[in-house]
Amino acid sequence: MTSNDFRGVLEVLRSQLVWRLSHAVILFGIAGAWYQLVRRDLPFGHVLIPFATILIARVAQVTNAQRPRFSRRFLVSGILATLLLAMLAMDEPVLPYLGIPAVFLSALIVSRGGLISSAAIAACALLLNLLGVRHYPLMELSVTLVLAAGASGLSAYTLFMAIHWYSDMQARTQELLEAARDHRAELSRTVKSLQLAYETQHQIQLELIQARKVAEDARRSKEQFAANISHELWTPLNLIVGFSEVMYLSPDVYGDMTWPPGLRRDIHQIYRNSQHLLGMMRDVLDLSRFEMNGYNISLETVDIAALLHESLDIAQYLIKGHAVRLELNIVGALPPLEIDRTRIRQVVLNLLSNAYRFTQAGLIEISARRVEREVTISVRDTGQGIPADQQARLFDEVFQGNTSIQRTHGGAGLGLAISKRFVEAHGGRIWAESREGEGSCFTFSLPISERYLAQSVRGGDGRLAEGVAARARVLLVETDHTVVSLVRHHLADYDVIQVEDGGALHDWVVAYQPRAIIHNARPNQAGAIGPDVLDMGVPLIECTLPSAEWVAAQLGVSACLTKPITHETLAHELARFGEVHSLLLLFSDREFPLLLERLIQMTDKALTVQRAYAADQALLMLDQHRPDLIVLDHAMLDNGAWAQVRADWRALDIPVLLVTTNQRVESMWEGSRLSVHQRDGLFPSEVLHGLRAVIEGLKPRPYISAPRVRR
């Protein structure tokens, strides 16, 4: 608080004191005037003193509003002059002592007024005493006036300090109030902004919920599309593969006839290329699910040199009649690789096809060599090359270089993208080098299996060299070979050993000393592994991965056979049913049963095969002859035909082999579970390592809820 502010407050206080004290003085003057009038023996001059006091107080009141300083000084000097006049006129010893209230009054409303009033009263009393007019007790009066001056000054100082403190606190309070008002205004703006943000977030959340719904609908449509296209495309492609397989491998099925060598060679090419086309269709469908959960590859030990020769033979038909020459250059001996034969062959053919589209005339060379712990395969062409600004996007989906050759020869733009995913799924890498006008070179690498590396460094006594260790073993209790292949792919660092009979698991543990046991158990089969196996100290991992056998049990059929169907897979499934002499094929289409019949004849020509395409037709055949096995199309489940046949008692005890697709098997599965068991529980370190592995392997499902908006 500034001094000007304090003076302003003090001036206001003194003005108020002048106003109130002037009223008191007026009342005192009226009382004195009444007393003087009642006593008629007093001189007339004495009567004028009260009236003078009233006049002085009234003048102070009138001038207080306009001239406050003059008003209070006039009031103090007037009261003091009236008192001195009374001391001069009246012989009353008490009159000087009546100046004590005047001293206090002067100290409050005039600076140093108490000291001046005390001095004036004392001087007047001393003068009157010296003149012999009055006889005041000067010593007592002087002490009294000094004490009154000191007390009035101290009181005024205390009052002024209190006023100063109060004014300072009031100013501080005002500042805090202003700051609080500013903060309140800012808080109000913040609340409004926050409210707007909440409303915006609420709107965004609603849009996200809607977008998630659209995404879920798109995902379901995508899965439905994959299931539909697998049925629509697998069947005709399977027919081509199956019939060409029958024609090439078992031509005697068609009777005693002579096949021209050129016809058999052409049928062989149809068979080989249709198999490759079937694998490509599987890959295109898998590509639609890459971004979700990845895909499965079937690893097997493959002679990569033989695979390259086979791919080169297939590619010869692509360039037949064109001025392009194919060459194969294998540098040194190549080790066997654990790869998916179909997918790596497709990678090579994709690169050859890509090189052919860019090469109108010249050379396309395939070269392979071992480089340390991997095998690199290159496809080099002498074509026109790829512009530098397009090379960074070569492996993107649906990308086509803007060249006249590619526009002429076409291409969906998926070949290089699929190839990149296949190579990376094997733990390899792929890259391209190209110079416009000089040709291109696409190279990919495949890692050599640890098993071969370990074998290649064995000493002459058959023992492993120093620093090389055999892979740990894992026992997998599962009868479905598809699930076994899936687990082997994802546990590539371990030797996954299949155990079909869980009852003999104890002997397997003793023989192989596995790192862990994996039991692919249905949810209602948890804990099926006996406690004697857990007592051996091997960790038991129970999981639920989708299996065709489980789906068969869920649908009430004996087994499931997934497309594409080959002679080997069909023969394997038929062997599981023991002695089978007659079959009933119940299908909705008329082409696929013909293929199955041909494949069955390759296995056993003595088998009796009947075909039915509707429920009433199947019931009629059941009345005439009871088959040993019914081969059922999944479509007959969807249209209700099988339910009509199943309602007849003659079909209740006949085993059923369901023909379906992998997409249908996966779509019927509700979800997988995972649990870990160990004798005497788990150590904290094991739990922590397990938590890390689980967290790194899992992805959170998105959950979006609309927030509550506070108003």
XYZ file of C-alpha atoms in Angstrom:
711
model
C 0.000 0.000 0.000
C 1.371 3.416 -0.938
C 1.574 6.463 1.352
C -0.989 8.263 -0.784
C -3.449 5.443 -0.235
C -2.809 5.569 3.526
C -3.268 9.348 3.616
C -6.459 8.964 1.691
C -7.831 6.462 4.199
C -6.647 8.664 7.082
C -8.317 11.723 5.589
C -11.586 9.827 5.293
C -11.323 8.642 8.901
C -10.595 12.175 10.202
C -13.478 13.611 8.209
C -15.796 11.047 9.765
C -14.399 11.877 13.214
C -14.958 15.591 12.593
C -18.549 14.903 11.593
C -19.270 12.812 14.694
C -17.299 14.960 17.142
C -18.958 18.122 15.888
C -22.311 16.576 16.792
C -20.991 15.782 20.267
C -19.650 19.327 20.638
C -23.000 20.744 19.560
C -24.797 18.619 22.155
C -22.244 19.670 24.781
C -22.737 23.326 23.814
C -26.519 23.010 23.992
C -26.225 21.474 27.468
C -23.879 24.256 28.578
C -26.154 26.965 27.157
C -29.187 25.448 28.926
C -27.228 25.348 32.186
C -26.164 28.971 31.751
C -29.719 30.068 31.062
C -31.074 28.204 34.059
C -28.582 30.001 36.270
C -29.731 33.534 35.815
C -26.973 34.823 38.117
C -24.159 34.276 35.516
C -22.840 37.186 33.473
C -24.024 37.494 29.884
C -20.502 36.834 28.575
C -20.513 33.411 30.112
C -23.670 32.510 28.183
C -22.021 33.332 24.860
C -19.327 30.682 25.335
C -21.660 27.650 24.773
C -23.267 29.366 21.801
C -19.786 30.037 20.350
C -18.973 26.351 20.772
C -22.175 25.372 18.926
C -21.362 27.816 16.130
C -17.810 26.489 15.753
C -19.036 22.871 15.583
C -21.712 23.788 13.026
C -19.209 25.594 10.793
C -16.964 22.521 10.975
C -19.883 20.347 9.876
C -20.750 22.547 6.919
C -17.174 22.849 5.630
C -16.232 19.193 6.281
C -17.401 17.891 2.914
C -15.718 20.515 0.713
C -12.744 21.575 2.839
C -11.976 18.745 5.286
C -8.581 20.075 6.452
C -9.954 23.516 7.186
C -12.939 21.925 8.932
C -10.945 19.853 11.415
C -8.374 22.583 12.085
C -11.157 25.100 12.582
C -12.899 22.691 14.960
C -9.744 22.077 17.036
C -8.678 25.738 17.162
C -12.216 26.862 17.878
C -12.676 24.450 20.779
C -9.235 25.389 22.113
C -9.986 29.149 21.797
C -13.341 28.690 23.534
C -11.623 26.843 26.373
C -8.984 29.528 26.777
C -11.672 32.207 26.685
C -13.589 30.359 29.398
C -10.438 30.150 31.546
C -10.033 33.884 31.168
C -13.676 34.727 31.876
C -14.587 32.227 34.584
C -12.850 31.527 37.856
C -13.300 27.754 37.816
C -10.223 25.663 38.774
C -11.544 22.739 36.795
C -11.556 24.508 33.448
C -7.927 23.693 32.461
C -8.646 20.052 33.131
C -11.562 20.160 30.678
C -8.900 20.657 28.021
C -7.792 17.011 28.372
C -10.638 15.763 26.053
C -9.680 18.569 23.697
C -6.073 17.291 23.713
C -7.230 13.770 22.704
C -9.582 15.224 20.126
C -6.820 17.353 18.623
C -4.384 14.427 18.527
C -6.873 12.368 16.505
C -7.972 14.837 13.876
C -4.912 17.123 13.524
C -1.275 16.091 13.239
C 0.584 16.910 16.484
C -2.680 18.525 17.641
C -2.502 16.981 21.122
C 0.954 18.461 21.777
C -0.095 21.915 20.527
C -3.320 21.903 22.591
C -1.512 20.802 25.760
C 1.115 23.529 25.314
C -1.538 26.184 24.672
C -3.542 25.254 27.795
C -0.408 25.131 29.961
C 0.817 28.489 28.604
C -2.573 30.119 29.240
C -2.699 28.786 32.834
C 0.864 29.949 33.495
C 0.125 33.423 32.099
C -3.020 33.791 34.188
C -1.147 32.706 37.277
C 1.664 35.208 36.616
C -0.865 37.996 36.177
C -2.437 37.046 39.492
C -5.830 36.560 37.883
C -6.061 32.838 38.565
C -4.447 30.409 40.914
C -4.162 27.093 39.084
C -2.012 24.274 40.483
C 0.590 24.530 37.781
C 2.617 21.479 38.825
C -0.350 19.119 38.884
C -1.820 20.711 35.749
C 1.477 20.440 33.887
C 1.893 16.765 34.761
C -1.693 16.074 33.765
C -1.321 17.852 30.421
C 1.999 16.100 29.684
C 0.433 12.730 30.411
C -2.598 13.631 28.299
C -0.372 14.723 25.413
C 1.678 11.510 25.642
C -1.364 9.275 25.946
C -3.192 11.018 23.111
C -0.112 10.825 20.879
C 0.401 7.133 21.634
C -3.282 6.418 21.076
C -3.283 8.338 17.821
C -0.112 6.531 16.692
C -1.610 3.139 17.567
C -4.826 4.017 15.803
C -2.999 5.250 12.739
C -0.827 2.130 12.639
C -3.941 -0.033 12.888
C -5.477 1.984 10.111
C -2.299 1.599 8.104
C -2.261 -2.174 8.670
C -5.944 -2.463 7.897
C -5.536 -0.429 4.761
C -2.549 -2.505 3.741
C -4.490 -5.728 4.361
C -7.439 -4.312 2.470
C -5.224 -3.456 -0.463
C -3.619 -6.909 -0.317
C -7.035 -8.451 -0.095
C -8.110 -6.428 -3.075
C -5.083 -7.603 -5.026
C -5.801 -11.208 -4.067
C -9.410 -10.703 -4.971
C -8.443 -9.350 -8.362
C -6.017 -12.215 -8.825
C -8.710 -14.674 -7.749
C -11.106 -13.091 -10.206
C -8.490 -13.389 -12.940
C -7.824 -17.000 -11.985
C -11.527 -17.660 -11.840
C -11.959 -16.173 -15.276
C -9.017 -18.205 -16.535
C -10.408 -21.292 -14.832
C -13.756 -20.627 -16.412
C -12.103 -20.392 -19.813
C -10.149 -23.561 -19.066
C -13.321 -25.351 -18.008
C -15.012 -24.262 -21.195
C -12.017 -25.403 -23.220
C -11.969 -28.681 -21.309
C -15.671 -29.079 -21.871
C -15.142 -28.493 -25.552
C -12.265 -30.984 -25.502
C -14.466 -33.540 -23.746
C -17.206 -33.035 -26.294
C -14.674 -33.311 -29.108
C -13.169 -36.421 -27.539
C -16.645 -37.856 -27.089
C -17.372 -37.246 -30.741
C -14.041 -38.775 -31.745
C -14.735 -41.784 -29.536
C -18.116 -42.242 -31.174
C -16.456 -42.024 -34.556
C -13.812 -44.526 -33.422
C -16.536 -46.870 -32.223
C -18.232 -46.558 -35.574
C -14.905 -47.009 -37.373
C -14.158 -50.063 -35.274
C -17.569 -51.475 -36.147
C -16.876 -50.847 -39.804
C -13.444 -52.470 -39.430
C -14.969 -55.484 -37.684
C -17.576 -55.770 -40.432
C -14.806 -55.502 -43.011
C -12.791 -58.177 -41.209
C -15.801 -60.500 -41.107
C -16.487 -59.781 -44.759
C -12.851 -60.499 -45.491
C -13.007 -63.813 -43.670
C -16.260 -64.660 -45.405
C -14.677 -63.738 -48.718
C -11.713 -65.985 -47.969
C -14.057 -68.848 -47.077
C -16.184 -68.317 -50.190
C -13.268 -67.921 -52.561
C -11.565 -70.952 -51.067
C -14.694 -72.970 -51.890
C -15.157 -71.411 -55.310
C -11.502 -71.619 -56.359
C -10.169 -74.613 -54.477
C -12.737 -76.921 -56.063
C -12.010 -76.202 -59.758
C -8.265 -75.991 -59.156
C -8.375 -79.198 -57.156
C -10.198 -80.803 -60.072
C -7.449 -79.770 -62.477
C -4.714 -80.978 -60.142
C -6.518 -84.200 -59.276
C -7.449 -85.260 -62.786
C -4.007 -84.390 -64.152
C -2.482 -86.374 -61.277
C -4.659 -89.371 -62.126
C -3.840 -89.082 -65.828
C -0.113 -88.813 -65.225
C 0.388 -91.228 -62.337
C -2.372 -93.804 -62.965
C -3.424 -93.723 -66.616
C -4.582 -97.335 -66.315
C -7.658 -96.041 -64.470
C -9.055 -95.027 -67.855
C -8.586 -98.500 -69.330
C -6.070 -100.270 -71.500
C -4.881 -97.652 -73.928
C -1.637 -96.266 -75.299
C -0.718 -92.698 -74.350
C 1.461 -90.848 -76.842
C 4.717 -89.611 -75.249
C 3.950 -86.017 -76.214
C 0.539 -86.239 -74.526
C 2.036 -87.672 -71.350
C 4.654 -84.909 -71.334
C 1.974 -82.250 -71.753
C -0.158 -83.821 -69.031
C 2.913 -83.809 -66.806
C 3.355 -80.091 -67.433
C -0.326 -79.508 -66.694
C 0.032 -81.483 -63.479
C 3.156 -79.664 -62.306
C 1.907 -76.182 -63.197
C -1.554 -76.797 -61.779
C 0.072 -77.818 -58.504
C 2.035 -74.603 -58.561
C -1.121 -72.631 -59.400
C -2.873 -74.299 -56.489
C -0.051 -73.229 -54.196
C -0.235 -69.697 -55.559
C -3.952 -69.526 -54.809
C -3.219 -70.612 -51.256
C -0.630 -67.868 -50.996
C -2.971 -65.179 -52.332
C -5.540 -66.142 -49.718
C -2.850 -66.172 -47.057
C -1.761 -62.698 -48.133
C -5.181 -61.373 -47.158
C -4.446 -62.449 -43.567
C -0.793 -61.448 -43.310
C -1.429 -58.242 -41.398
C -3.599 -60.014 -38.844
C -1.933 -63.141 -37.510
C 0.661 -64.058 -40.087
C 0.387 -67.370 -41.925
C 1.675 -70.907 -41.779
C 4.470 -72.521 -43.735
C 5.238 -76.226 -43.955
C 8.961 -76.746 -43.445
C 10.736 -79.720 -44.973
C 14.300 -80.539 -45.914
C 14.727 -79.505 -49.560
C 17.586 -79.827 -52.042
C 17.664 -76.203 -53.178
C 19.628 -77.052 -56.348
C 16.935 -79.526 -57.448
C 14.265 -76.949 -56.646
C 16.006 -74.368 -58.863
C 16.245 -76.891 -61.723
C 12.551 -77.657 -61.328
C 11.655 -73.946 -61.330
C 13.789 -73.410 -64.418
C 11.948 -76.212 -66.260
C 8.605 -74.607 -65.431
C 9.843 -71.167 -66.519
C 10.985 -72.535 -69.897
C 7.343 -72.615 -70.964
C 6.975 -68.915 -70.102
C 9.629 -67.820 -72.598
C 8.967 -70.439 -75.251
C 8.998 -68.729 -78.646
C 10.704 -65.556 -77.343
C 14.254 -64.270 -77.761
C 15.099 -64.774 -74.092
C 17.603 -67.332 -72.821
C 17.473 -68.909 -69.352
C 20.615 -70.059 -67.560
C 21.259 -71.619 -64.159
C 24.566 -71.089 -62.374
C 25.102 -72.899 -59.067
C 28.395 -72.023 -57.411
C 29.770 -74.852 -55.292
C 27.808 -77.397 -53.308
C 24.644 -76.067 -51.685
C 23.494 -77.470 -48.330
C 19.925 -78.727 -47.891
C 17.547 -76.104 -46.515
C 14.550 -76.406 -44.219
C 12.008 -74.434 -46.246
C 8.490 -74.553 -47.618
C 9.079 -76.006 -51.064
C 5.944 -74.524 -52.676
C 6.456 -71.007 -51.390
C 10.162 -70.754 -52.199
C 9.489 -72.156 -55.661
C 6.852 -69.472 -56.076
C 9.393 -66.828 -55.035
C 11.791 -68.033 -57.747
C 9.020 -68.150 -60.365
C 7.778 -64.703 -59.328
C 11.271 -63.269 -59.822
C 11.636 -65.073 -63.161
C 8.256 -63.798 -64.300
C 9.161 -60.283 -63.198
C 12.487 -60.492 -65.090
C 10.698 -61.793 -68.193
C 8.282 -58.845 -68.171
C 11.231 -56.454 -68.236
C 13.312 -58.379 -70.782
C 12.158 -58.508 -74.384
C 15.383 -60.144 -75.565
C 18.585 -61.214 -73.864
C 19.530 -63.309 -70.856
C 17.864 -64.242 -67.563
C 20.263 -65.972 -65.209
C 19.566 -67.752 -61.932
C 22.568 -68.067 -59.666
C 22.916 -69.596 -56.208
C 25.790 -69.768 -53.772
C 26.499 -70.242 -50.119
C 27.593 -67.147 -48.210
C 28.608 -68.017 -44.631
C 25.425 -69.131 -42.782
C 22.972 -68.584 -45.622
C 22.307 -69.364 -49.272
C 21.742 -66.451 -51.649
C 19.734 -66.857 -54.842
C 19.811 -64.168 -57.533
C 17.749 -63.631 -60.670
C 19.563 -61.291 -63.050
C 18.197 -60.005 -66.371
C 19.515 -57.855 -69.201
C 16.295 -55.939 -69.634
C 15.633 -52.251 -69.556
C 15.975 -51.920 -65.782
C 13.885 -50.058 -63.241
C 13.942 -46.275 -62.698
C 15.618 -45.217 -59.457
C 12.525 -43.392 -58.177
C 10.505 -46.638 -58.348
C 12.959 -49.012 -56.703
C 11.999 -48.064 -53.146
C 8.419 -49.261 -53.746
C 9.139 -52.470 -55.624
C 7.997 -54.722 -52.777
C 4.826 -52.782 -51.941
C 1.473 -54.411 -52.539
C -0.240 -53.572 -55.820
C 2.699 -51.583 -57.171
C 3.465 -51.649 -60.861
C 6.326 -49.858 -62.505
C 5.154 -47.376 -65.087
C 6.946 -48.960 -68.033
C 5.685 -49.908 -71.430
C 6.809 -53.512 -71.051
C 4.911 -54.000 -67.789
C 1.835 -52.341 -69.195
C 2.064 -54.709 -72.137
C 2.576 -57.880 -70.129
C 0.441 -56.861 -67.201
C 0.803 -58.149 -63.655
C -1.292 -57.613 -60.560
C 1.546 -56.132 -58.558
C 1.396 -58.863 -55.870
C 4.330 -61.047 -56.964
C 7.175 -59.132 -55.339
C 5.125 -58.327 -52.221
C 4.249 -61.999 -51.731
C 7.849 -62.989 -52.386
C 9.104 -60.562 -49.743
C 6.717 -61.952 -47.133
C 7.594 -65.552 -47.967
C 11.329 -64.898 -47.729
C 10.994 -63.002 -44.455
C 8.817 -65.801 -43.054
C 11.793 -68.115 -43.564
C 14.085 -65.718 -41.713
C 15.676 -64.392 -44.898
C 15.769 -61.078 -46.732
C 15.244 -59.880 -50.272
C 16.557 -56.842 -52.127
C 16.918 -55.467 -55.638
C 19.665 -53.747 -57.615
C 18.889 -52.129 -60.933
C 20.272 -49.590 -63.342
C 17.976 -48.208 -65.988
C 18.972 -49.472 -69.430
C 21.311 -52.172 -68.045
C 18.975 -54.653 -66.351
C 18.034 -55.698 -62.817
C 19.124 -58.227 -60.221
C 16.769 -59.487 -57.512
C 18.459 -61.425 -54.703
C 17.085 -63.195 -51.663
C 18.791 -65.141 -48.903
C 17.696 -68.196 -46.936
C 19.370 -69.191 -43.655
C 20.982 -72.596 -43.355
C 19.365 -74.680 -40.620
C 21.203 -75.006 -37.342
C 20.905 -78.761 -37.642
C 22.940 -78.813 -40.868
C 25.475 -76.375 -39.453
C 25.919 -78.657 -36.458
C 26.333 -81.721 -38.673
C 28.813 -79.944 -40.952
C 31.238 -79.332 -38.092
C 31.229 -82.847 -36.615
C 34.638 -84.437 -36.201
C 35.755 -87.760 -37.546
C 34.579 -89.565 -34.390
C 31.036 -88.297 -34.928
C 31.067 -85.916 -31.968
C 30.108 -82.287 -32.257
C 32.927 -79.808 -32.554
C 33.493 -77.371 -29.723
C 30.915 -74.603 -29.473
C 28.202 -76.493 -31.434
C 25.206 -77.796 -29.526
C 22.272 -79.934 -30.617
C 18.843 -78.318 -30.625
C 16.589 -78.839 -27.637
C 13.634 -81.172 -28.084
C 9.978 -80.453 -27.462
C 7.272 -83.129 -27.316
C 3.951 -82.185 -28.921
C 0.946 -84.319 -27.974
C -1.248 -83.956 -31.072
C -2.649 -86.210 -33.807
C -3.432 -83.486 -36.363
C -0.432 -83.122 -38.688
C -1.532 -79.611 -39.685
C -1.204 -78.426 -36.078
C 2.158 -80.177 -35.796
C 3.421 -78.354 -38.896
C 2.180 -75.053 -37.475
C 3.976 -75.548 -34.160
C 7.183 -76.645 -35.888
C 7.181 -73.474 -37.955
C 6.828 -71.198 -34.953
C 9.321 -73.203 -32.855
C 11.996 -73.367 -35.519
C 14.786 -73.356 -32.922
C 13.576 -76.640 -31.400
C 13.135 -80.196 -32.594
C 9.377 -80.666 -32.282
C 8.613 -84.366 -31.899
C 5.027 -85.455 -32.447
C 3.442 -87.795 -29.913
C 0.102 -89.159 -31.037
C -0.551 -91.347 -27.992
C -0.538 -89.318 -24.806
C -0.741 -92.473 -22.729
C 2.832 -93.424 -23.672
C 4.172 -89.967 -22.949
C 6.218 -91.199 -20.008
C 8.341 -93.374 -22.308
C 8.838 -90.486 -24.758
C 10.061 -88.249 -21.941
C 12.548 -90.876 -20.810
C 13.804 -91.430 -24.370
C 14.139 -87.797 -25.541
C 14.577 -85.743 -22.341
C 12.578 -82.812 -23.789
C 12.813 -79.205 -22.786
C 9.024 -79.038 -22.479
C 5.808 -80.890 -23.299
C 3.101 -79.185 -25.354
C -0.384 -80.657 -25.144
C -2.881 -79.299 -27.619
C -5.975 -80.051 -25.541
C -9.576 -79.096 -25.956
C -10.952 -76.797 -23.236
C -12.755 -79.761 -21.624
C -9.578 -81.883 -21.686
C -7.418 -79.664 -19.485
C -5.342 -81.710 -17.076
C -5.539 -84.870 -19.190
C -1.778 -85.406 -18.884
C -1.122 -87.607 -15.884
C 0.664 -86.326 -12.766
C 3.403 -88.946 -13.259
C 4.722 -86.924 -16.215
C 4.752 -83.723 -14.148
C 6.653 -85.582 -11.442
C 9.507 -86.010 -13.940
C 10.116 -82.251 -13.749
C 9.353 -81.415 -17.407
C 7.244 -78.240 -17.853
C 3.819 -78.913 -19.339
C 2.252 -76.297 -21.613
C -1.427 -76.778 -22.405
C -2.848 -74.842 -25.343
C -5.870 -74.932 -27.643
C -4.964 -74.511 -31.290
C -7.685 -75.046 -33.932
C -7.690 -78.640 -35.169
C -9.701 -80.284 -37.909
C -10.309 -83.241 -35.622
C -11.911 -81.003 -32.997
C -14.146 -79.416 -35.610
C -15.102 -82.922 -36.730
C -16.143 -83.785 -33.194
C -18.032 -80.506 -32.902
C -19.952 -81.173 -36.125
C -20.615 -84.781 -35.243
C -18.541 -86.337 -38.054
C -15.727 -88.866 -37.868
C -12.941 -86.840 -39.502
C -12.225 -83.775 -41.625
C -10.347 -83.654 -44.923
C -9.321 -80.156 -46.016
C -8.881 -79.000 -49.584
C -6.816 -79.238 -51.699
C -7.122 -83.016 -51.750
C -4.428 -85.175 -53.273
C -4.074 -88.896 -53.736
C -1.796 -89.172 -50.704
C -4.022 -87.225 -48.325
C -7.132 -89.126 -49.394
C -5.396 -92.502 -49.067
C -4.141 -91.527 -45.589
C -7.633 -90.601 -44.416
C -9.243 -93.726 -45.868
C -6.656 -95.878 -44.116
C -7.792 -94.489 -40.768
C -11.228 -96.096 -41.226
C -9.842 -99.604 -41.634
C -11.657 -101.952 -44.038
C -13.671 -99.781 -46.398
C -15.358 -101.525 -49.344
C -18.020 -99.012 -50.342
C -18.369 -95.257 -50.262
C -21.193 -92.762 -50.616
C -20.138 -89.338 -51.898
C -22.681 -86.701 -50.801
C -21.842 -83.421 -52.582
C -23.722 -80.393 -53.827
C -21.707 -80.086 -57.067
C -21.243 -82.805 -59.684
C -17.602 -82.294 -60.673
C -15.688 -82.817 -57.438
C -17.115 -86.320 -56.706
C -15.767 -87.445 -60.096
C -12.271 -86.394 -59.003
C -12.643 -88.199 -55.682
C -13.783 -91.306 -57.514
C -10.700 -91.222 -59.741
C -8.408 -90.704 -56.741
C -10.110 -93.582 -54.910
C -9.624 -95.844 -57.907
C -5.910 -95.008 -57.781
C -5.888 -96.304 -54.200
C -8.169 -99.319 -54.539
C -10.004 -100.188 -57.735
C -12.192 -102.668 -55.862
C -13.912 -99.926 -53.837
C -17.559 -99.319 -54.713
C -18.339 -95.640 -55.066
C -21.822 -94.098 -55.180
C -22.587 -90.436 -55.750
C -25.537 -88.462 -54.367
C -26.285 -84.794 -54.871
C -29.397 -84.343 -52.675
C -30.839 -85.670 -49.429
C -33.625 -87.741 -50.993
C -31.183 -89.322 -53.421
C -28.831 -90.239 -50.556
C -31.682 -91.778 -48.526
C -32.699 -93.888 -51.524
C -29.151 -95.219 -51.874
C -29.026 -95.975 -48.132
C -32.160 -98.069 -48.519
C -30.577 -100.047 -51.336
C -27.064 -100.493 -49.946
C -25.425 -99.507 -46.656
C -21.951 -97.959 -47.365
C -18.932 -98.324 -45.079
C -18.144 -94.595 -45.240
C -19.892 -91.380 -46.223
C -17.761 -88.595 -47.718
C -19.684 -85.385 -47.057
C -19.269 -81.915 -48.566
C -19.411 -79.021 -46.080
C -21.969 -77.302 -48.308
C -24.434 -80.118 -47.500
C -24.200 -79.038 -43.863
C -24.965 -75.461 -44.782
C -28.045 -76.200 -46.903
C -29.526 -78.662 -44.384
C -29.320 -81.725 -46.641
C -27.125 -83.639 -44.205
C -29.560 -82.937 -41.353
C -32.298 -84.696 -43.368
C -30.042 -87.677 -44.032
C -28.871 -87.779 -40.420
C -32.462 -87.905 -39.215
C -32.817 -91.342 -40.852
C -31.811 -94.129 -38.502
C -29.924 -96.034 -41.216
C -27.249 -93.282 -41.355
C -26.664 -92.961 -37.616
C -23.866 -95.489 -37.232
C -22.017 -94.855 -40.513
C -18.658 -92.990 -40.206
C -18.540 -89.654 -41.995
C -15.538 -87.963 -43.616
C -16.192 -84.227 -44.022
C -14.542 -82.370 -46.925
C -13.950 -78.729 -45.977
C -11.319 -75.957 -46.096
C -8.821 -74.630 -43.580
C -10.623 -71.281 -43.590
C -13.821 -72.952 -42.412
C -11.966 -74.795 -39.668
C -10.427 -71.568 -38.387
C -13.698 -69.631 -38.643
C -15.474 -72.181 -36.420
C -12.878 -71.909 -33.658
C -13.865 -69.629 -30.772
C -10.430 -68.850 -29.400
C -7.299 -70.405 -27.928
C -6.016 -70.693 -24.372
C -2.580 -71.193 -22.854
C -1.553 -72.541 -19.442
C 1.776 -73.649 -17.960
C 2.304 -76.382 -15.356
C 5.487 -77.288 -13.515
C 6.198 -79.595 -10.623
C 6.358 -77.644 -7.347
C 5.178 -74.527 -9.165
C 7.283 -71.889 -10.884
C 10.209 -69.875 -9.590
C 9.789 -66.074 -9.597
C 12.472 -65.768 -12.297
C 10.564 -68.244 -14.471
C 7.367 -66.301 -13.976
C 9.078 -63.048 -14.954
C 10.658 -64.582 -18.067
C 7.295 -66.063 -18.959
C 5.566 -62.720 -18.482
C 8.047 -61.053 -20.801
C 7.532 -63.699 -23.492
C 3.753 -63.536 -23.169
C 3.641 -59.742 -23.337
C 5.939 -59.647 -26.358
C 3.861 -62.266 -28.141
C 0.423 -60.822 -27.456
C -1.332 -57.872 -28.997
C -4.057 -56.033 -27.059
C -7.506 -56.056 -28.530
C -8.820 -52.515 -29.076
C -11.496 -51.464 -26.621
C -13.165 -48.101 -27.068
C -15.853 -46.707 -24.799
C -17.489 -43.328 -24.906
C -16.223 -41.152 -22.016
C -18.487 -39.497 -19.496
C -18.777 -35.801 -20.158
C -18.818 -33.740 -16.988
C -20.900 -30.653 -17.156
